[in-house]
Structure formats: C-alpha cells, structure tokens
Amino acid sequence: RKWSFVSLDLPSFSDTKANFFQFEPEKQKGIQCRFGERGVTAATHYDAGRNMVAMMKGAKRYILSPPKECQKFGVVPIRGHPVFRHSLLNFAHINYLSE
C-alpha cells in the first residue's frame, strides 16, 4: 500500500482499524483536504462523515445543526440530484428565516 505525504504525517486517517477520525475504515475513500482563502464561502450542506477543521490563520464562521434539522434548512435528500445533501437556503439572506 502506498501512502501519501498526508497519510504519513497523519496516520490516524489511514488506519485500518476504527478510531476517533474514522469509524468504518473499510468504507473510507481517502483523505479530503479543502483549502480556502479570504472570501471563500461553502454552500450549506450535510456531510455524511466526520469532519475536522484546522485554522492556520484568520477566522471562519460555521453554522452547525443536528442532522434531524436538515429538513428545516431545505437540504435536498434525493440521491442523484445535482445538489444532493446541499441546502437551498442562502444564508446571506438569513433574515428571511422566521422560525
């Protein structure tokens, strides 16, 4: 098995046994790293797996809610839909939410 430089530096993400970072190693598809710079915005969405956030510099705002509340955020639950697990809400206009 060939390990990437990320796997070598963070072996918990590539372990073949369940641990804090991965609870079903046989279903893992690898490590996903996302990098952003000032002004980058991610659409509201539901992630099926666990996430870890590391801030190197600056600040970022997150709005978190339990999965059972997804229907209130307009998250599309239909597999195969172009915006599956993403919200139809625009948080730039959050004042429109009355409940």
A tleap script that builds the chain and sets N, CA, C and O, in Angstrom:
source leaprc.protein.ff14SB
mol = sequence {
  NARG LYS TRP SER PHE VAL SER LEU ASP LEU
  PRO SER PHE SER ASP THR LYS ALA ASN PHE
  PHE GLN PHE GLU PRO GLU LYS GLN LYS GLY
  ILE GLN CYS ARG PHE GLY GLU ARG GLY VAL
  THR ALA ALA THR HIE TYR ASP ALA GLY ARG
  ASN MET VAL ALA MET MET LYS GLY ALA LYS
  ARG TYR ILE LEU SER PRO PRO LYS GLU CYS
  GLN LYS PHE GLY VAL VAL PRO ILE ARG GLY
  HIE PRO VAL PHE ARG HIE SER LEU LEU ASN
  PHE ALA HIE ILE ASN TYR LEU SER CGLU
}
set mol.1.N position { 0.848 -1.185 0.000 }
set mol.1.CA position { 0.000 0.000 0.000 }
set mol.1.C position { 0.885 1.236 0.000 }
set mol.1.O position { 1.799 1.353 0.816 }
set mol.2.N position { 0.614 2.146 -0.905 }
set mol.2.CA position { 1.389 3.379 -0.994 }
set mol.2.C position { 0.677 4.491 -0.232 }
set mol.2.O position { -0.499 4.759 -0.479 }
set mol.3.N position { 1.374 5.131 0.682 }
set mol.3.CA position { 0.797 6.208 1.482 }
set mol.3.C position { 1.247 7.545 0.943 }
set mol.3.O position { 2.398 7.712 0.541 }
set mol.4.N position { 0.324 8.504 0.937 }
set mol.4.CA position { 0.653 9.866 0.508 }
set mol.4.C position { 1.370 10.581 1.645 }
set mol.4.O position { 1.440 10.066 2.761 }
set mol.5.N position { 1.898 11.758 1.364 }
set mol.5.CA position { 2.581 12.517 2.420 }
set mol.5.C position { 1.612 12.877 3.541 }
set mol.5.O position { 2.027 12.968 4.696 }
set mol.6.N position { 0.329 13.086 3.229 }
set mol.6.CA position { -0.657 13.393 4.270 }
set mol.6.C position { -0.862 12.159 5.150 }
set mol.6.O position { -0.914 12.276 6.375 }
set mol.7.N position { -0.978 10.985 4.540 }
set mol.7.CA position { -1.156 9.750 5.302 }
set mol.7.C position { 0.039 9.474 6.203 }
set mol.7.O position { -0.126 8.982 7.319 }
set mol.8.N position { 1.222 9.781 5.733 }
set mol.8.CA position { 2.414 9.568 6.543 }
set mol.8.C position { 2.443 10.510 7.740 }
set mol.8.O position { 2.838 10.114 8.837 }
set mol.9.N position { 2.023 11.762 7.530 }
set mol.9.CA position { 2.025 12.738 8.621 }
set mol.9.C position { 0.837 12.567 9.561 }
set mol.9.O position { 0.923 12.912 10.740 }
set mol.10.N position { -0.271 12.036 9.047 }
set mol.10.CA position { -1.491 11.857 9.840 }
set mol.10.C position { -1.968 10.403 9.738 }
set mol.10.O position { -3.006 10.145 9.129 }
set mol.11.N position { -1.238 9.457 10.317 }
set mol.11.CA position { -1.564 8.042 10.138 }
set mol.11.C position { -2.943 7.639 10.666 }
set mol.11.O position { -3.494 6.638 10.210 }
set mol.12.N position { -3.512 8.384 11.608 }
set mol.12.CA position { -4.849 8.044 12.129 }
set mol.12.C position { -5.902 8.080 11.042 }
set mol.12.O position { -6.919 7.392 11.140 }
set mol.13.N position { -5.673 8.877 9.999 }
set mol.13.CA position { -6.636 8.977 8.913 }
set mol.13.C position { -6.538 7.795 7.945 }
set mol.13.O position { -7.431 7.592 7.122 }
set mol.14.N position { -5.484 7.034 8.039 }
set mol.14.CA position { -5.279 5.912 7.119 }
set mol.14.C position { -5.228 4.566 7.838 }
set mol.14.O position { -4.905 3.547 7.227 }
set mol.15.N position { -5.541 4.559 9.119 }
set mol.15.CA position { -5.502 3.339 9.923 }
set mol.15.C position { -6.525 2.343 9.388 }
set mol.15.O position { -7.586 2.746 8.913 }
set mol.16.N position { -6.224 1.063 9.458 }
set mol.16.CA position { -7.154 0.030 9.005 }
set mol.16.C position { -8.124 -0.359 10.112 }
set mol.16.O position { -9.068 -1.111 9.866 }
set mol.17.N position { -7.907 0.146 11.341 }
set mol.17.CA position { -8.823 -0.103 12.460 }
set mol.17.C position { -9.603 1.169 12.769 }
set mol.17.O position { -9.112 2.277 12.555 }
set mol.18.N position { -10.822 0.997 13.277 }
set mol.18.CA position { -11.653 2.148 13.640 }
set mol.18.C position { -10.969 2.980 14.718 }
set mol.18.O position { -10.332 2.439 15.622 }
set mol.19.N position { -11.106 4.301 14.616 }
set mol.19.CA position { -10.556 5.205 15.618 }
set mol.19.C position { -11.430 6.466 15.653 }
set mol.19.O position { -12.493 6.507 15.033 }
set mol.20.N position { -10.987 7.467 16.365 }
set mol.20.CA position { -11.764 8.702 16.508 }
set mol.20.C position { -12.068 9.368 15.164 }
set mol.20.O position { -13.148 9.930 14.986 }
set mol.21.N position { -11.132 9.311 14.222 }
set mol.21.CA position { -11.290 10.011 12.953 }
set mol.21.C position { -12.059 9.232 11.904 }
set mol.21.O position { -12.702 9.826 11.039 }
set mol.22.N position { -12.004 7.928 11.970 }
set mol.22.CA position { -12.755 7.123 11.003 }
set mol.22.C position { -13.362 5.925 11.717 }
set mol.22.O position { -12.671 5.154 12.383 }
set mol.23.N position { -14.666 5.794 11.558 }
set mol.23.CA position { -15.361 4.741 12.287 }
set mol.23.C position { -15.716 3.530 11.431 }
set mol.23.O position { -16.134 2.505 11.969 }
set mol.24.N position { -15.559 3.622 10.122 }
set mol.24.CA position { -15.747 2.484 9.221 }
set mol.24.C position { -14.624 2.507 8.182 }
set mol.24.O position { -14.858 2.865 7.028 }
set mol.25.N position { -13.407 2.127 8.583 }
set mol.25.CA position { -12.244 2.232 7.679 }
set mol.25.C position { -12.425 1.549 6.333 }
set mol.25.O position { -11.893 2.023 5.330 }
set mol.26.N position { -13.174 0.433 6.287 }
set mol.26.CA position { -13.354 -0.287 5.021 }
set mol.26.C position { -14.158 0.524 4.006 }
set mol.26.O position { -14.124 0.216 2.815 }
set mol.27.N position { -14.878 1.552 4.450 }
set mol.27.CA position { -15.668 2.390 3.556 }
set mol.27.C position { -14.959 3.698 3.193 }
set mol.27.O position { -15.478 4.488 2.404 }
set mol.28.N position { -13.786 3.923 3.763 }
set mol.28.CA position { -13.078 5.171 3.513 }
set mol.28.C position { -12.553 5.226 2.093 }
set mol.28.O position { -12.108 4.219 1.542 }
set mol.29.N position { -12.609 6.407 1.508 }
set mol.29.CA position { -12.128 6.607 0.138 }
set mol.29.C position { -10.861 7.456 0.111 }
set mol.29.O position { -10.360 7.800 -0.960 }
set mol.30.N position { -10.351 7.790 1.282 }
set mol.30.CA position { -9.150 8.609 1.349 }
set mol.30.C position { -9.394 9.894 2.105 }
set mol.30.O position { -10.506 10.158 2.563 }
set mol.31.N position { -8.371 10.676 2.232 }
set mol.31.CA position { -8.440 11.943 2.946 }
set mol.31.C position { -8.837 13.046 1.978 }
set mol.31.O position { -8.297 13.141 0.876 }
set mol.32.N position { -9.779 13.873 2.393 }
set mol.32.CA position { -10.172 15.020 1.583 }
set mol.32.C position { -9.700 16.281 2.298 }
set mol.32.O position { -10.123 16.566 3.418 }
set mol.33.N position { -8.845 17.010 1.657 }
set mol.33.CA position { -8.364 18.276 2.220 }
set mol.33.C position { -8.913 19.417 1.376 }
set mol.33.O position { -8.818 19.406 0.149 }
set mol.34.N position { -9.481 20.388 2.050 }
set mol.34.CA position { -10.002 21.566 1.348 }
set mol.34.C position { -9.303 22.790 1.889 }
set mol.34.O position { -9.205 22.982 3.101 }
set mol.35.N position { -8.828 23.601 0.997 }
set mol.35.CA position { -8.134 24.825 1.379 }
set mol.35.C position { -8.908 26.015 0.837 }
set mol.35.O position { -9.448 25.965 -0.268 }
set mol.36.N position { -8.956 27.066 1.608 }
set mol.36.CA position { -9.671 28.251 1.153 }
set mol.36.C position { -8.903 29.505 1.514 }
set mol.36.O position { -8.081 29.508 2.430 }
set mol.37.N position { -9.177 30.545 0.801 }
set mol.37.CA position { -8.547 31.829 1.093 }
set mol.37.C position { -9.633 32.830 1.435 }
set mol.37.O position { -10.817 32.497 1.404 }
set mol.38.N position { -9.255 34.009 1.751 }
set mol.38.CA position { -10.191 35.053 2.155 }
set mol.38.C position { -11.359 35.151 1.178 }
set mol.38.O position { -11.168 35.176 -0.038 }
set mol.39.N position { -12.565 35.207 1.728 }
set mol.39.CA position { -13.752 35.382 0.912 }
set mol.39.C position { -14.397 34.116 0.382 }
set mol.39.O position { -15.468 34.188 -0.221 }
set mol.40.N position { -13.779 32.950 0.586 }
set mol.40.CA position { -14.348 31.706 0.081 }
set mol.40.C position { -15.528 31.307 0.969 }
set mol.40.O position { -15.423 31.302 2.196 }
set mol.41.N position { -16.649 30.975 0.331 }
set mol.41.CA position { -17.858 30.567 1.041 }
set mol.41.C position { -18.282 29.193 0.550 }
set mol.41.O position { -18.298 28.934 -0.654 }
set mol.42.N position { -18.622 28.319 1.474 }
set mol.42.CA position { -19.129 27.000 1.106 }
set mol.42.C position { -20.641 27.004 1.257 }
set mol.42.O position { -21.174 27.588 2.200 }
set mol.43.N position { -21.324 26.361 0.340 }
set mol.43.CA position { -22.783 26.258 0.428 }
set mol.43.C position { -23.164 25.442 1.660 }
set mol.43.O position { -22.430 24.542 2.068 }
set mol.44.N position { -24.304 25.762 2.243 }
set mol.44.CA position { -24.794 24.996 3.381 }
set mol.44.C position { -25.057 23.577 2.912 }
set mol.44.O position { -25.734 23.368 1.905 }
set mol.45.N position { -24.523 22.594 3.641 }
set mol.45.CA position { -24.653 21.206 3.226 }
set mol.45.C position { -24.556 20.282 4.426 }
set mol.45.O position { -24.206 20.701 5.529 }
set mol.46.N position { -24.869 19.029 4.191 }
set mol.46.CA position { -24.794 17.982 5.199 }
set mol.46.C position { -23.691 17.025 4.788 }
set mol.46.O position { -23.719 16.475 3.687 }
set mol.47.N position { -22.711 16.821 5.676 }
set mol.47.CA position { -21.639 15.859 5.419 }
set mol.47.C position { -21.991 14.547 6.098 }
set mol.47.O position { -22.368 14.532 7.270 }
set mol.48.N position { -21.871 13.452 5.371 }
set mol.48.CA position { -22.216 12.144 5.912 }
set mol.48.C position { -21.162 11.633 6.897 }
set mol.48.O position { -21.482 10.834 7.777 }
set mol.49.N position { -19.930 12.078 6.764 }
set mol.49.CA position { -18.866 11.604 7.640 }
set mol.49.C position { -18.441 12.653 8.650 }
set mol.49.O position { -19.021 13.736 8.727 }
set mol.50.N position { -17.430 12.319 9.412 }
set mol.50.CA position { -16.890 13.245 10.397 }
set mol.50.C position { -16.001 14.268 9.706 }
set mol.50.O position { -15.442 14.003 8.641 }
set mol.51.N position { -15.879 15.412 10.309 }
set mol.51.CA position { -15.042 16.479 9.765 }
set mol.51.C position { -14.066 16.965 10.821 }
set mol.51.O position { -14.308 16.846 12.022 }
set mol.52.N position { -12.979 17.504 10.354 }
set mol.52.CA position { -12.022 18.150 11.237 }
set mol.52.C position { -11.625 19.462 10.564 }
set mol.52.O position { -11.332 19.489 9.369 }
set mol.53.N position { -11.617 20.535 11.327 }
set mol.53.CA position { -11.264 21.842 10.792 }
set mol.53.C position { -9.983 22.304 11.466 }
set mol.53.O position { -9.865 22.241 12.690 }
set mol.54.N position { -9.035 22.764 10.684 }
set mol.54.CA position { -7.791 23.327 11.219 }
set mol.54.C position { -7.622 24.720 10.622 }
set mol.54.O position { -7.500 24.869 9.407 }
set mol.55.N position { -7.617 25.710 11.457 }
set mol.55.CA position { -7.416 27.086 11.001 }
set mol.55.C position { -5.940 27.429 11.149 }
set mol.55.O position { -5.396 27.380 12.252 }
set mol.56.N position { -5.307 27.768 10.068 }
set mol.56.CA position { -3.900 28.151 10.099 }
set mol.56.C position { -3.753 29.632 10.449 }
set mol.56.O position { -2.805 30.038 11.121 }
set mol.57.N position { -4.710 30.422 9.978 }
set mol.57.CA position { -4.672 31.858 10.189 }
set mol.57.C position { -6.050 32.427 9.883 }
set mol.57.O position { -6.742 31.937 8.991 }
set mol.58.N position { -6.447 33.450 10.611 }
set mol.58.CA position { -7.710 34.108 10.308 }
set mol.58.C position { -8.869 33.538 11.091 }
set mol.58.O position { -8.688 32.954 12.160 }
set mol.59.N position { -10.060 33.711 10.553 }
set mol.59.CA position { -11.279 33.277 11.225 }
set mol.59.C position { -12.283 32.776 10.197 }
set mol.59.O position { -12.230 33.150 9.025 }
set mol.60.N position { -13.182 31.938 10.644 }
set mol.60.CA position { -14.231 31.408 9.780 }
set mol.60.C position { -15.462 31.203 10.646 }
set mol.60.O position { -15.343 30.857 11.821 }
set mol.61.N position { -16.633 31.410 10.083 }
set mol.61.CA position { -17.882 31.223 10.816 }
set mol.61.C position { -18.563 29.953 10.320 }
set mol.61.O position { -18.678 29.725 9.116 }
set mol.62.N position { -19.012 29.130 11.264 }
set mol.62.CA position { -19.739 27.904 10.955 }
set mol.62.C position { -21.103 27.973 11.614 }
set mol.62.O position { -21.232 28.465 12.735 }
set mol.63.N position { -22.114 27.485 10.928 }
set mol.63.CA position { -23.444 27.330 11.499 }
set mol.63.C position { -23.679 25.827 11.545 }
set mol.63.O position { -23.763 25.174 10.505 }
set mol.64.N position { -23.786 25.282 12.749 }
set mol.64.CA position { -23.927 23.842 12.925 }
set mol.64.C position { -25.327 23.504 13.423 }
set mol.64.O position { -25.925 24.262 14.186 }
set mol.65.N position { -25.839 22.366 12.985 }
set mol.65.CA position { -27.113 21.889 13.488 }
set mol.65.C position { -27.117 20.363 13.402 }
set mol.65.O position { -26.380 19.781 12.606 }
set mol.66.N position { -27.950 19.716 14.223 }
set mol.66.CA position { -28.016 18.247 14.163 }
set mol.66.C position { -28.676 17.780 12.869 }
set mol.66.O position { -29.495 18.503 12.303 }
set mol.67.N position { -28.333 16.580 12.392 }
set mol.67.CA position { -28.899 16.061 11.140 }
set mol.67.C position { -30.420 16.052 11.096 }
set mol.67.O position { -31.004 16.229 10.028 }
set mol.68.N position { -31.071 15.849 12.238 }
set mol.68.CA position { -32.545 15.793 12.235 }
set mol.68.C position { -33.179 17.127 11.845 }
set mol.68.O position { -34.371 17.174 11.543 }
set mol.69.N position { -32.401 18.211 11.847 }
set mol.69.CA position { -32.912 19.529 11.487 }
set mol.69.C position { -32.710 19.862 10.008 }
set mol.69.O position { -33.081 20.950 9.569 }
set mol.70.N position { -32.130 18.948 9.239 }
set mol.70.CA position { -31.837 19.212 7.825 }
set mol.70.C position { -33.058 19.667 7.042 }
set mol.70.O position { -32.953 20.531 6.171 }
set mol.71.N position { -34.220 19.089 7.348 }
set mol.71.CA position { -35.417 19.462 6.592 }
set mol.71.C position { -35.769 20.932 6.776 }
set mol.71.O position { -36.372 21.532 5.885 }
set mol.72.N position { -35.409 21.524 7.905 }
set mol.72.CA position { -35.675 22.945 8.141 }
set mol.72.C position { -34.729 23.842 7.343 }
set mol.72.O position { -35.010 25.023 7.137 }
set mol.73.N position { -33.611 23.276 6.897 }
set mol.73.CA position { -32.632 24.049 6.137 }
set mol.73.C position { -32.801 23.859 4.633 }
set mol.73.O position { -32.014 24.386 3.847 }
set mol.74.N position { -33.818 23.113 4.234 }
set mol.74.CA position { -34.049 22.902 2.816 }
set mol.74.C position { -32.986 22.040 2.171 }
set mol.74.O position { -32.679 22.220 0.993 }
set mol.75.N position { -32.405 21.088 2.934 }
set mol.75.CA position { -31.381 20.192 2.391 }
set mol.75.C position { -32.059 19.166 1.489 }
set mol.75.O position { -33.035 18.531 1.887 }
set mol.76.N position { -31.546 19.007 0.290 }
set mol.76.CA position { -32.121 18.085 -0.697 }
set mol.76.C position { -31.691 16.656 -0.359 }
set mol.76.O position { -30.499 16.351 -0.405 }
set mol.77.N position { -32.652 15.762 -0.015 }
set mol.77.CA position { -32.321 14.397 0.402 }
set mol.77.C position { -32.310 13.362 -0.723 }
set mol.77.O position { -32.158 12.172 -0.448 }
set mol.78.N position { -32.465 13.779 -1.971 }
set mol.78.CA position { -32.631 12.855 -3.095 }
set mol.78.C position { -31.280 12.501 -3.717 }
set mol.78.O position { -30.635 13.338 -4.348 }
set mol.79.N position { -30.862 11.236 -3.525 }
set mol.79.CA position { -29.602 10.784 -4.136 }
set mol.79.C position { -29.678 10.954 -5.646 }
set mol.79.O position { -30.720 10.710 -6.255 }
set mol.80.N position { -28.584 11.368 -6.238 }
set mol.80.CA position { -28.555 11.566 -7.674 }
set mol.80.C position { -28.975 12.970 -8.095 }
set mol.80.O position { -28.735 13.373 -9.234 }
set mol.81.N position { -29.593 13.710 -7.197 }
set mol.81.CA position { -29.977 15.094 -7.502 }
set mol.81.C position { -28.695 15.932 -7.555 }
set mol.81.O position { -27.777 15.681 -6.776 }
set mol.82.N position { -28.609 16.913 -8.447 }
set mol.82.CA position { -27.381 17.719 -8.573 }
set mol.82.C position { -26.938 18.421 -7.285 }
set mol.82.O position { -25.750 18.692 -7.112 }
set mol.83.N position { -27.880 18.718 -6.378 }
set mol.83.CA position { -27.495 19.381 -5.126 }
set mol.83.C position { -27.798 18.494 -3.917 }
set mol.83.O position { -28.118 19.001 -2.841 }
set mol.84.N position { -27.698 17.178 -4.089 }
set mol.84.CA position { -27.906 16.220 -3.004 }
set mol.84.C position { -27.082 16.630 -1.784 }
set mol.84.O position { -25.893 16.925 -1.901 }
set mol.85.N position { -27.716 16.648 -0.622 }
set mol.85.CA position { -27.130 16.991 0.687 }
set mol.85.C position { -26.753 18.464 0.806 }
set mol.85.O position { -26.060 18.834 1.753 }
set mol.86.N position { -27.182 19.307 -0.113 }
set mol.86.CA position { -26.926 20.752 -0.024 }
set mol.86.C position { -28.240 21.492 0.226 }
set mol.86.O position { -29.315 21.025 -0.152 }
set mol.87.N position { -28.132 22.638 0.862 }
set mol.87.CA position { -29.303 23.432 1.213 }
set mol.87.C position { -29.696 24.373 0.078 }
set mol.87.O position { -28.856 24.829 -0.698 }
set mol.88.N position { -30.979 24.645 0.005 }
set mol.88.CA position { -31.496 25.608 -0.964 }
set mol.88.C position { -31.536 27.013 -0.372 }
set mol.88.O position { -31.883 27.969 -1.066 }
set mol.89.N position { -31.180 27.143 0.917 }
set mol.89.CA position { -31.173 28.444 1.576 }
set mol.89.C position { -29.918 29.237 1.252 }
set mol.89.O position { -28.854 28.667 1.010 }
set mol.90.N position { -30.051 30.529 1.250 }
set mol.90.CA position { -28.924 31.430 1.067 }
set mol.90.C position { -28.739 32.183 2.385 }
set mol.90.O position { -29.534 33.064 2.712 }
set mol.91.N position { -27.709 31.845 3.131 }
set mol.91.CA position { -27.510 32.455 4.446 }
set mol.91.C position { -27.108 33.924 4.370 }
set mol.91.O position { -27.005 34.589 5.401 }
set mol.92.N position { -26.883 34.430 3.176 }
set mol.92.CA position { -26.659 35.866 3.036 }
set mol.92.C position { -27.963 36.606 3.298 }
set mol.92.O position { -27.960 37.806 3.569 }
set mol.93.N position { -29.089 35.875 3.214 }
set mol.93.CA position { -30.419 36.455 3.453 }
set mol.93.C position { -31.088 35.759 4.629 }
set mol.93.O position { -32.273 35.432 4.580 }
set mol.94.N position { -30.311 35.536 5.692 }
set mol.94.CA position { -30.769 34.795 6.870 }
set mol.94.C position { -31.975 35.457 7.523 }
set mol.94.O position { -32.745 34.768 8.193 }
set mol.95.N position { -32.175 36.761 7.359 }
set mol.95.CA position { -33.293 37.443 7.994 }
set mol.95.C position { -34.657 36.945 7.487 }
set mol.95.O position { -35.683 37.266 8.087 }
set mol.96.N position { -34.685 36.181 6.413 }
set mol.96.CA position { -35.928 35.645 5.890 }
set mol.96.C position { -36.409 34.423 6.700 }
set mol.96.O position { -37.556 33.999 6.558 }
set mol.97.N position { -35.539 33.867 7.540 }
set mol.97.CA position { -35.930 32.732 8.364 }
set mol.97.C position { -36.669 33.235 9.590 }
set mol.97.O position { -36.086 33.939 10.415 }
set mol.98.N position { -37.920 32.893 9.723 }
set mol.98.CA position { -38.700 33.394 10.843 }
set mol.98.C position { -38.805 32.396 11.984 }
set mol.98.O position { -39.151 32.782 13.101 }
set mol.99.N position { -38.516 31.123 11.735 }
set mol.99.CA position { -38.631 30.113 12.794 }
set mol.99.C position { -37.283 29.643 13.236 }
set mol.99.O position { -37.185 28.792 14.120 }
savepdb mol mol.pdb
quit
